[in-house]
PDB file of C-alpha atoms and ligand atoms in Angstrom:
ATOM      1  CA  UNK R   1     -16.885  29.683 -41.609  1.00  0.00           C
ATOM      2  CA  UNK R   2     -17.235  26.083 -42.445  1.00  0.00           C
ATOM      3  CA  UNK R   3     -14.524  24.142 -39.977  1.00  0.00           C
ATOM      4  CA  UNK R   4     -13.767  20.413 -40.517  1.00  0.00           C
ATOM      5  CA  UNK R   5     -16.240  17.995 -38.592  1.00  0.00           C
ATOM      6  CA  UNK R   6     -14.496  15.400 -37.157  1.00  0.00           C
ATOM      7  CA  UNK R   7     -15.409  11.579 -35.819  1.00  0.00           C
ATOM      8  CA  UNK R   8     -12.994   9.950 -33.783  1.00  0.00           C
ATOM      9  CA  UNK R   9     -12.975   6.729 -31.819  1.00  0.00           C
ATOM     10  CA  UNK R  10     -10.326   5.843 -29.599  1.00  0.00           C
ATOM     11  CA  UNK R  11     -10.456   1.921 -28.605  1.00  0.00           C
ATOM     12  CA  UNK R  12      -7.870   2.769 -25.890  1.00  0.00           C
ATOM     13  CA  UNK R  13      -6.681  -0.911 -24.843  1.00  0.00           C
ATOM     14  CA  UNK R  14      -9.501  -2.890 -26.711  1.00  0.00           C
ATOM     15  CA  UNK R  15     -10.525  -4.274 -29.699  1.00  0.00           C
ATOM     16  CA  UNK R  16      -8.538  -6.889 -32.195  1.00  0.00           C
ATOM     17  CA  UNK R  17      -7.901  -7.489 -35.696  1.00  0.00           C
ATOM     18  CA  UNK R  18     -11.569  -8.669 -36.365  1.00  0.00           C
ATOM     19  CA  UNK R  19     -12.982  -5.629 -34.949  1.00  0.00           C
ATOM     20  CA  UNK R  20     -10.753  -3.922 -37.889  1.00  0.00           C
ATOM     21  CA  UNK R  21     -11.918  -6.059 -40.188  1.00  0.00           C
ATOM     22  CA  UNK R  22     -15.881  -5.540 -38.918  1.00  0.00           C
ATOM     23  CA  UNK R  23     -15.543  -2.483 -38.353  1.00  0.00           C
ATOM     24  CA  UNK R  24     -13.982  -1.523 -41.913  1.00  0.00           C
ATOM     25  CA  UNK R  25     -16.512  -2.686 -44.186  1.00  0.00           C
ATOM     26  CA  UNK R  26     -19.355  -1.263 -42.413  1.00  0.00           C
ATOM     27  CA  UNK R  27     -18.325   2.113 -42.194  1.00  0.00           C
ATOM     28  CA  UNK R  28     -15.599   1.918 -46.154  1.00  0.00           C
ATOM     29  CA  UNK R  29     -19.268   2.377 -47.347  1.00  0.00           C
ATOM     30  CA  UNK R  30     -20.693   5.227 -45.765  1.00  0.00           C
ATOM     31  CA  UNK R  31     -20.827   8.090 -48.242  1.00  0.00           C
ATOM     32  CA  UNK R  32     -19.525  10.840 -45.732  1.00  0.00           C
ATOM     33  CA  UNK R  33     -20.168  14.526 -46.463  1.00  0.00           C
ATOM     34  CA  UNK R  34     -17.727  16.744 -47.633  1.00  0.00           C
ATOM     35  CA  UNK R  35     -15.680  18.069 -44.630  1.00  0.00           C
ATOM     36  CA  UNK R  36     -16.310  15.248 -42.564  1.00  0.00           C
ATOM     37  CA  UNK R  37     -13.545  13.289 -41.473  1.00  0.00           C
ATOM     38  CA  UNK R  38     -13.316   9.743 -39.451  1.00  0.00           C
ATOM     39  CA  UNK R  39     -10.182   9.146 -37.286  1.00  0.00           C
ATOM     40  CA  UNK R  40      -9.571   5.697 -35.904  1.00  0.00           C
ATOM     41  CA  UNK R  41      -7.137   4.903 -32.858  1.00  0.00           C
ATOM     42  CA  UNK R  42      -6.991   1.851 -32.120  1.00  0.00           C
ATOM     43  CA  UNK R  43      -3.845   1.070 -29.911  1.00  0.00           C
ATOM     44  CA  UNK R  44      -0.694   0.621 -32.203  1.00  0.00           C
ATOM     45  CA  UNK R  45      -0.392  -3.685 -33.197  1.00  0.00           C
ATOM     46  CA  UNK R  46      -3.484  -2.480 -35.231  1.00  0.00           C
ATOM     47  CA  UNK R  47      -2.618   0.567 -37.005  1.00  0.00           C
ATOM     48  CA  UNK R  48      -1.035  -0.638 -40.348  1.00  0.00           C
ATOM     49  CA  UNK R  49      -4.077  -3.963 -40.373  1.00  0.00           C
ATOM     50  CA  UNK R  50      -6.175  -1.104 -40.130  1.00  0.00           C
ATOM     51  CA  UNK R  51      -4.879   0.846 -42.891  1.00  0.00           C
ATOM     52  CA  UNK R  52      -4.252  -1.616 -44.939  1.00  0.00           C
ATOM     53  CA  UNK R  53      -8.308  -1.830 -44.764  1.00  0.00           C
ATOM     54  CA  UNK R  54      -9.351   1.138 -45.105  1.00  0.00           C
ATOM     55  CA  UNK R  55     -10.460   2.324 -48.824  1.00  0.00           C
ATOM     56  CA  UNK R  56     -12.613   5.369 -48.142  1.00  0.00           C
ATOM     57  CA  UNK R  57     -10.992   8.490 -48.321  1.00  0.00           C
ATOM     58  CA  UNK R  58     -12.508  10.212 -45.394  1.00  0.00           C
ATOM     59  CA  UNK R  59     -11.746   7.453 -43.023  1.00  0.00           C
ATOM     60  CA  UNK R  60      -8.227   8.316 -41.128  1.00  0.00           C
ATOM     61  CA  UNK R  61      -6.257   6.334 -38.986  1.00  0.00           C
ATOM     62  CA  UNK R  62      -4.547   7.577 -35.446  1.00  0.00           C
ATOM     63  CA  UNK R  63      -2.519   6.580 -33.180  1.00  0.00           C
ATOM     64  CA  UNK R  64      -3.293   7.081 -29.277  1.00  0.00           C
ATOM     65  CA  UNK R  65       0.245   8.420 -28.048  1.00  0.00           C
ATOM     66  CA  UNK R  66       3.086   9.172 -29.376  1.00  0.00           C
ATOM     67  CA  UNK R  67       6.651  10.081 -27.934  1.00  0.00           C
ATOM     68  CA  UNK R  68       7.412  13.489 -27.742  1.00  0.00           C
ATOM     69  CA  UNK R  69      11.313  11.959 -28.569  1.00  0.00           C
ATOM     70  CA  UNK R  70      12.954  11.516 -32.179  1.00  0.00           C
ATOM     71  CA  UNK R  71      14.207   8.286 -31.317  1.00  0.00           C
ATOM     72  CA  UNK R  72      17.139   6.588 -28.776  1.00  0.00           C
ATOM     73  CA  UNK R  73      16.835   4.378 -26.155  1.00  0.00           C
ATOM     74  CA  UNK R  74      12.707   5.385 -24.918  1.00  0.00           C
ATOM     75  CA  UNK R  75      11.740   1.593 -24.565  1.00  0.00           C
ATOM     76  CA  UNK R  76       7.782   1.385 -25.198  1.00  0.00           C
ATOM     77  CA  UNK R  77       7.878   4.853 -27.316  1.00  0.00           C
ATOM     78  CA  UNK R  78       6.824   4.871 -30.301  1.00  0.00           C
ATOM     79  CA  UNK R  79       8.112   8.415 -32.204  1.00  0.00           C
ATOM     80  CA  UNK R  80       6.349  10.098 -35.162  1.00  0.00           C
ATOM     81  CA  UNK R  81       8.676   9.825 -38.004  1.00  0.00           C
ATOM     82  CA  UNK R  82       7.429   5.906 -37.196  1.00  0.00           C
ATOM     83  CA  UNK R  83       3.773   6.643 -37.058  1.00  0.00           C
ATOM     84  CA  UNK R  84       3.930   8.408 -40.278  1.00  0.00           C
ATOM     85  CA  UNK R  85       6.088   6.086 -42.256  1.00  0.00           C
ATOM     86  CA  UNK R  86       2.972   3.601 -41.240  1.00  0.00           C
ATOM     87  CA  UNK R  87       0.418   6.493 -42.879  1.00  0.00           C
ATOM     88  CA  UNK R  88      -0.538   7.309 -39.389  1.00  0.00           C
ATOM     89  CA  UNK R  89      -1.868  10.366 -40.013  1.00  0.00           C
ATOM     90  CA  UNK R  90      -3.367  11.508 -36.026  1.00  0.00           C
ATOM     91  CA  UNK R  91      -2.571  11.472 -33.246  1.00  0.00           C
ATOM     92  CA  UNK R  92      -4.395  11.427 -29.613  1.00  0.00           C
ATOM     93  CA  UNK R  93      -2.225  13.825 -27.288  1.00  0.00           C
ATOM     94  CA  UNK R  94      -2.483  14.270 -23.844  1.00  0.00           C
ATOM     95  CA  UNK R  95      -5.954  11.814 -23.510  1.00  0.00           C
ATOM     96  CA  UNK R  96      -6.912  12.228 -19.595  1.00  0.00           C
ATOM     97  CA  UNK R  97      -6.140   8.626 -18.757  1.00  0.00           C
ATOM     98  CA  UNK R  98      -2.406   9.816 -19.700  1.00  0.00           C
ATOM     99  CA  UNK R  99      -2.474  12.486 -18.108  1.00  0.00           C
ATOM    100  CA  UNK R 100      -3.963  10.338 -14.288  1.00  0.00           C
ATOM    101  CA  UNK R 101      -2.597   6.910 -15.517  1.00  0.00           C
ATOM    102  CA  UNK R 102       0.963   7.387 -16.526  1.00  0.00           C
ATOM    103  CA  UNK R 103       1.751  11.073 -15.044  1.00  0.00           C
ATOM    104  CA  UNK R 104       1.820  13.178 -18.518  1.00  0.00           C
ATOM    105  CA  UNK R 105       1.669  16.769 -17.662  1.00  0.00           C
ATOM    106  CA  UNK R 106       1.165  19.804 -19.895  1.00  0.00           C
ATOM    107  CA  UNK R 107       4.744  20.715 -20.342  1.00  0.00           C
ATOM    108  CA  UNK R 108       5.363  17.060 -21.769  1.00  0.00           C
ATOM    109  CA  UNK R 109       1.978  17.422 -24.060  1.00  0.00           C
ATOM    110  CA  UNK R 110       3.215  20.632 -25.513  1.00  0.00           C
ATOM    111  CA  UNK R 111       6.012  18.571 -27.051  1.00  0.00           C
ATOM    112  CA  UNK R 112       4.410  16.376 -27.669  1.00  0.00           C
ATOM    113  CA  UNK R 113       2.555  17.961 -30.161  1.00  0.00           C
ATOM    114  CA  UNK R 114       5.125  19.873 -31.537  1.00  0.00           C
ATOM    115  CA  UNK R 115       6.900  16.393 -32.496  1.00  0.00           C
ATOM    116  CA  UNK R 116       3.667  15.208 -34.026  1.00  0.00           C
ATOM    117  CA  UNK R 117       3.106  18.399 -36.041  1.00  0.00           C
ATOM    118  CA  UNK R 118       6.838  18.210 -36.717  1.00  0.00           C
ATOM    119  CA  UNK R 119       5.668  15.222 -38.694  1.00  0.00           C
ATOM    120  CA  UNK R 120       2.780  16.275 -40.744  1.00  0.00           C
ATOM    121  CA  UNK R 121       0.094  14.247 -37.923  1.00  0.00           C
ATOM    122  CA  UNK R 122      -2.129  16.149 -37.070  1.00  0.00           C
ATOM    123  CA  UNK R 123      -2.173  15.864 -32.922  1.00  0.00           C
ATOM    124  CA  UNK R 124      -5.682  15.873 -31.575  1.00  0.00           C
ATOM    125  CA  UNK R 125      -5.216  17.409 -28.004  1.00  0.00           C
ATOM    126  CA  UNK R 126      -7.696  15.972 -25.097  1.00  0.00           C
ATOM    127  CA  UNK R 127      -8.247  18.896 -22.575  1.00  0.00           C
ATOM    128  CA  UNK R 128     -10.876  18.269 -19.207  1.00  0.00           C
ATOM    129  CA  UNK R 129     -11.961  19.126 -16.433  1.00  0.00           C
ATOM    130  CA  UNK R 130     -12.373  16.735 -12.970  1.00  0.00           C
ATOM    131  CA  UNK R 131     -15.883  16.550 -11.641  1.00  0.00           C
ATOM    132  CA  UNK R 132     -14.104  18.560  -8.654  1.00  0.00           C
ATOM    133  CA  UNK R 133     -12.757  21.028 -10.725  1.00  0.00           C
ATOM    134  CA  UNK R 134     -16.116  21.637 -12.289  1.00  0.00           C
ATOM    135  CA  UNK R 135     -17.931  21.892  -9.065  1.00  0.00           C
ATOM    136  CA  UNK R 136     -15.357  24.286  -7.619  1.00  0.00           C
ATOM    137  CA  UNK R 137     -16.084  26.072 -10.704  1.00  0.00           C
ATOM    138  CA  UNK R 138     -12.137  25.874 -11.772  1.00  0.00           C
ATOM    139  CA  UNK R 139     -13.048  24.761 -15.559  1.00  0.00           C
ATOM    140  CA  UNK R 140     -11.947  27.233 -16.826  1.00  0.00           C
ATOM    141  CA  UNK R 141      -8.867  28.288 -15.242  1.00  0.00           C
ATOM    142  CA  UNK R 142      -7.672  24.157 -15.682  1.00  0.00           C
ATOM    143  CA  UNK R 143      -8.643  24.702 -19.502  1.00  0.00           C
ATOM    144  CA  UNK R 144      -6.295  27.915 -19.852  1.00  0.00           C
ATOM    145  CA  UNK R 145      -4.231  26.044 -17.847  1.00  0.00           C
ATOM    146  CA  UNK R 146      -3.812  23.049 -20.392  1.00  0.00           C
ATOM    147  CA  UNK R 147      -4.126  25.082 -23.086  1.00  0.00           C
ATOM    148  CA  UNK R 148      -1.680  27.837 -22.539  1.00  0.00           C
ATOM    149  CA  UNK R 149       1.566  25.822 -22.378  1.00  0.00           C
ATOM    150  CA  UNK R 150       0.664  24.040 -26.189  1.00  0.00           C
ATOM    151  CA  UNK R 151       0.511  27.504 -27.420  1.00  0.00           C
ATOM    152  CA  UNK R 152       3.418  28.687 -25.684  1.00  0.00           C
ATOM    153  CA  UNK R 153       5.737  25.990 -27.262  1.00  0.00           C
ATOM    154  CA  UNK R 154       4.156  26.288 -30.730  1.00  0.00           C
ATOM    155  CA  UNK R 155       2.801  29.537 -31.251  1.00  0.00           C
ATOM    156  CA  UNK R 156      -0.916  30.223 -31.874  1.00  0.00           C
ATOM    157  CA  UNK R 157      -0.107  29.839 -35.796  1.00  0.00           C
ATOM    158  CA  UNK R 158       0.626  26.290 -35.723  1.00  0.00           C
ATOM    159  CA  UNK R 159      -3.013  25.400 -33.970  1.00  0.00           C
ATOM    160  CA  UNK R 160      -4.060  25.793 -37.616  1.00  0.00           C
ATOM    161  CA  UNK R 161      -3.583  22.671 -37.917  1.00  0.00           C
ATOM    162  CA  UNK R 162      -4.030  21.002 -34.204  1.00  0.00           C
ATOM    163  CA  UNK R 163      -7.475  19.829 -33.184  1.00  0.00           C
ATOM    164  CA  UNK R 164      -8.776  20.543 -29.563  1.00  0.00           C
ATOM    165  CA  UNK R 165     -11.307  17.573 -28.162  1.00  0.00           C
ATOM    166  CA  UNK R 166     -12.902  18.842 -24.776  1.00  0.00           C
ATOM    167  CA  UNK R 167     -13.066  15.955 -22.514  1.00  0.00           C
ATOM    168  CA  UNK R 168     -14.730  16.546 -19.217  1.00  0.00           C
ATOM    169  CA  UNK R 169     -13.048  13.805 -16.877  1.00  0.00           C
ATOM    170  CA  UNK R 170     -16.103  12.901 -15.648  1.00  0.00           C
ATOM    171  CA  UNK R 171     -17.886  12.339 -18.700  1.00  0.00           C
ATOM    172  CA  UNK R 172     -15.148   9.571 -19.434  1.00  0.00           C
ATOM    173  CA  UNK R 173     -16.473   5.986 -19.690  1.00  0.00           C
ATOM    174  CA  UNK R 174     -19.368   6.913 -16.980  1.00  0.00           C
ATOM    175  CA  UNK R 175     -21.876   7.653 -19.425  1.00  0.00           C
ATOM    176  CA  UNK R 176     -22.443  10.996 -17.451  1.00  0.00           C
ATOM    177  CA  UNK R 177     -22.744  12.364 -21.059  1.00  0.00           C
ATOM    178  CA  UNK R 178     -22.231  16.358 -20.726  1.00  0.00           C
ATOM    179  CA  UNK R 179     -25.367  18.444 -21.663  1.00  0.00           C
ATOM    180  CA  UNK R 180     -25.985  19.544 -24.999  1.00  0.00           C
ATOM    181  CA  UNK R 181     -26.052  23.198 -23.693  1.00  0.00           C
ATOM    182  CA  UNK R 182     -22.690  22.784 -20.739  1.00  0.00           C
ATOM    183  CA  UNK R 183     -20.382  21.066 -23.298  1.00  0.00           C
ATOM    184  CA  UNK R 184     -21.284  23.701 -25.903  1.00  0.00           C
ATOM    185  CA  UNK R 185     -20.716  26.600 -23.250  1.00  0.00           C
ATOM    186  CA  UNK R 186     -16.981  24.987 -22.451  1.00  0.00           C
ATOM    187  CA  UNK R 187     -16.538  24.761 -26.353  1.00  0.00           C
ATOM    188  CA  UNK R 188     -17.402  28.694 -26.595  1.00  0.00           C
ATOM    189  CA  UNK R 189     -15.554  29.503 -24.008  1.00  0.00           C
ATOM    190  CA  UNK R 190     -12.351  27.293 -25.342  1.00  0.00           C
ATOM    191  CA  UNK R 191     -12.851  29.078 -29.134  1.00  0.00           C
ATOM    192  CA  UNK R 192     -12.780  32.070 -27.063  1.00  0.00           C
ATOM    193  CA  UNK R 193      -9.507  32.030 -25.481  1.00  0.00           C
ATOM    194  CA  UNK R 194      -8.180  30.757 -28.876  1.00  0.00           C
ATOM    195  CA  UNK R 195      -9.891  33.997 -30.273  1.00  0.00           C
ATOM    196  CA  UNK R 196      -7.677  36.112 -27.090  1.00  0.00           C
ATOM    197  CA  UNK R 197      -4.187  35.020 -29.358  1.00  0.00           C
ATOM    198  CA  UNK R 198      -5.356  34.916 -32.714  1.00  0.00           C
ATOM    199  CA  UNK R 199      -9.460  35.271 -33.842  1.00  0.00           C
ATOM    200  CA  UNK R 200      -9.262  33.773 -37.648  1.00  0.00           C
ATOM    201  CA  UNK R 201      -7.340  30.347 -36.177  1.00  0.00           C
ATOM    202  CA  UNK R 202      -9.673  30.412 -33.164  1.00  0.00           C
ATOM    203  CA  UNK R 203     -12.648  30.168 -36.259  1.00  0.00           C
ATOM    204  CA  UNK R 204     -11.409  27.549 -38.412  1.00  0.00           C
ATOM    205  CA  UNK R 205      -9.978  25.086 -35.204  1.00  0.00           C
ATOM    206  CA  UNK R 206     -12.002  21.952 -35.081  1.00  0.00           C
ATOM    207  CA  UNK R 207     -13.511  21.620 -31.653  1.00  0.00           C
ATOM    208  CA  UNK R 208     -14.803  17.970 -30.542  1.00  0.00           C
ATOM    209  CA  UNK R 209     -16.721  16.680 -27.887  1.00  0.00           C
ATOM    210  CA  UNK R 210     -15.990  13.517 -25.775  1.00  0.00           C
ATOM    211  CA  UNK R 211     -17.258  11.786 -22.933  1.00  0.00           C
ATOM    212  CA  UNK R 212     -19.468   9.278 -23.085  1.00  0.00           C
ATOM    213  CA  UNK R 213     -21.198   9.910 -26.760  1.00  0.00           C
ATOM    214  CA  UNK R 214     -23.424   7.517 -28.184  1.00  0.00           C
ATOM    215  CA  UNK R 215     -25.697   7.319 -31.265  1.00  0.00           C
ATOM    216  CA  UNK R 216     -28.710   8.649 -29.196  1.00  0.00           C
ATOM    217  CA  UNK R 217     -26.655  11.293 -28.188  1.00  0.00           C
ATOM    218  CA  UNK R 218     -24.268  12.225 -30.279  1.00  0.00           C
ATOM    219  CA  UNK R 219     -26.732  14.372 -33.353  1.00  0.00           C
ATOM    220  CA  UNK R 220     -27.844  17.462 -30.773  1.00  0.00           C
ATOM    221  CA  UNK R 221     -24.056  17.314 -29.360  1.00  0.00           C
ATOM    222  CA  UNK R 222     -22.753  17.800 -32.936  1.00  0.00           C
ATOM    223  CA  UNK R 223     -25.711  19.804 -34.034  1.00  0.00           C
ATOM    224  CA  UNK R 224     -24.133  22.971 -31.444  1.00  0.00           C
ATOM    225  CA  UNK R 225     -22.690  26.440 -33.142  1.00  0.00           C
ATOM    226  CA  UNK R 226     -19.183  25.179 -30.886  1.00  0.00           C
ATOM    227  CA  UNK R 227     -19.254  21.764 -31.658  1.00  0.00           C
ATOM    228  CA  UNK R 228     -17.435  20.077 -34.419  1.00  0.00           C
ATOM    229  CA  UNK R 229     -17.273  16.483 -34.111  1.00  0.00           C
ATOM    230  CA  UNK R 230     -16.473  14.149 -31.482  1.00  0.00           C
ATOM    231  CA  UNK R 231     -13.813  11.718 -29.910  1.00  0.00           C
ATOM    232  CA  UNK R 232     -15.693   8.454 -29.011  1.00  0.00           C
ATOM    233  CA  UNK R 233     -15.090   5.679 -26.766  1.00  0.00           C
ATOM    234  CA  UNK R 234     -16.957   3.019 -25.458  1.00  0.00           C
ATOM    235  CA  UNK R 235     -19.519   3.050 -28.654  1.00  0.00           C
ATOM    236  CA  UNK R 236     -16.669   2.789 -30.871  1.00  0.00           C
ATOM    237  CA  UNK R 237     -15.885  -0.273 -30.336  1.00  0.00           C
ATOM    238  CA  UNK R 238     -19.870  -1.374 -31.534  1.00  0.00           C
ATOM    239  CA  UNK R 239     -19.910  -1.457 -35.304  1.00  0.00           C
ATOM    240  CA  UNK R 240     -23.302  -0.309 -35.484  1.00  0.00           C
ATOM    241  CA  UNK R 241     -23.473   2.000 -32.758  1.00  0.00           C
ATOM    242  CA  UNK R 242     -20.387   4.018 -34.618  1.00  0.00           C
ATOM    243  CA  UNK R 243     -22.132   3.382 -38.239  1.00  0.00           C
ATOM    244  CA  UNK R 244     -24.973   4.833 -36.828  1.00  0.00           C
ATOM    245  CA  UNK R 245     -22.697   7.990 -35.114  1.00  0.00           C
ATOM    246  CA  UNK R 246     -20.863   8.798 -38.380  1.00  0.00           C
ATOM    247  CA  UNK R 247     -23.502   8.663 -40.466  1.00  0.00           C
ATOM    248  CA  UNK R 248     -25.995  11.417 -38.619  1.00  0.00           C
ATOM    249  CA  UNK R 249     -22.602  13.687 -38.964  1.00  0.00           C
ATOM    250  CA  UNK R 250     -23.362  15.441 -41.427  1.00  0.00           C
ATOM    251  CA  UNK R 251     -20.909  18.001 -41.741  1.00  0.00           C
ATOM    252  CA  UNK R 252     -22.099  21.901 -41.763  1.00  0.00           C
TER     253      UNK R 252
HETATM  254  P1  LIG W   1     -15.635   7.343 -23.405  1.00  0.00           P
HETATM  255  O1  LIG W   1     -14.514   7.426 -23.624  1.00  0.00           O
HETATM  256  O2  LIG W   1     -16.980   7.752 -24.724  1.00  0.00           O
HETATM  257  O3  LIG W   1     -15.937   6.323 -23.783  1.00  0.00           O
HETATM  258  O4  LIG W   1     -16.390   8.070 -22.295  1.00  0.00           O
HETATM  259  C1  LIG W   1     -13.612   8.722 -24.397  1.00  0.00           C
HETATM  260  C2  LIG W   1     -12.249   8.992 -24.705  1.00  0.00           C
HETATM  261  O5  LIG W   1     -12.250   8.611 -23.501  1.00  0.00           O
HETATM  262  O6  LIG W   1     -12.236   9.526 -25.248  1.00  0.00           O
END
């Protein structure tokens, strides 16, 4: 089946209004294949400016985080409802930096996925193992333990509106990209894990690879059978490089 190809940019706590301008003026003019979507996730102060500058239907705006709570006394948090009102239709959920630096558990991540879906926001659910876990051959156990609480919380049917980003923690920001073969093998495992619950959902779900993807590696990674695009950090801050990554994503 033909799945949605997604090229997502995670600016993390980087970027500024000038980058919003230069990035949109460059990528607005790209002619994307019909099943390719680009999702730019800047820091939240730039969401509105970014939305107003996007003029290409393939380009969407995403948040880097979303609160699991609907509203109330949660200083510093941003609700799904607020993002929705700002025309933000994607949100990164459970990024490894949120899990390790801000203590987000898989149970909390599941609540965030639920909050996003309840407001029509597509969660980009991030999962991934650490280097020690890969060396100890625990990758599949770790990924299962990150996915299962979300399946238990929202039900497998709701995964038709979820995108999964597999990001090995050891590859994030390190320059150590997983080889296309290694990434494919893990993506295949993730798709099979979902298929154990529902084969049709597994067939249709977009699985993105993230971790030091750049313009030199993206094409081969995205060409793998079970890789449907990428979540790009560092390289998404470079206008020419990101636009090259977008341009080479042919879709299927
Ligand atoms: P990176 O980040 O491309 O800089 O490794 C990816 C991510 O953390 O989403």
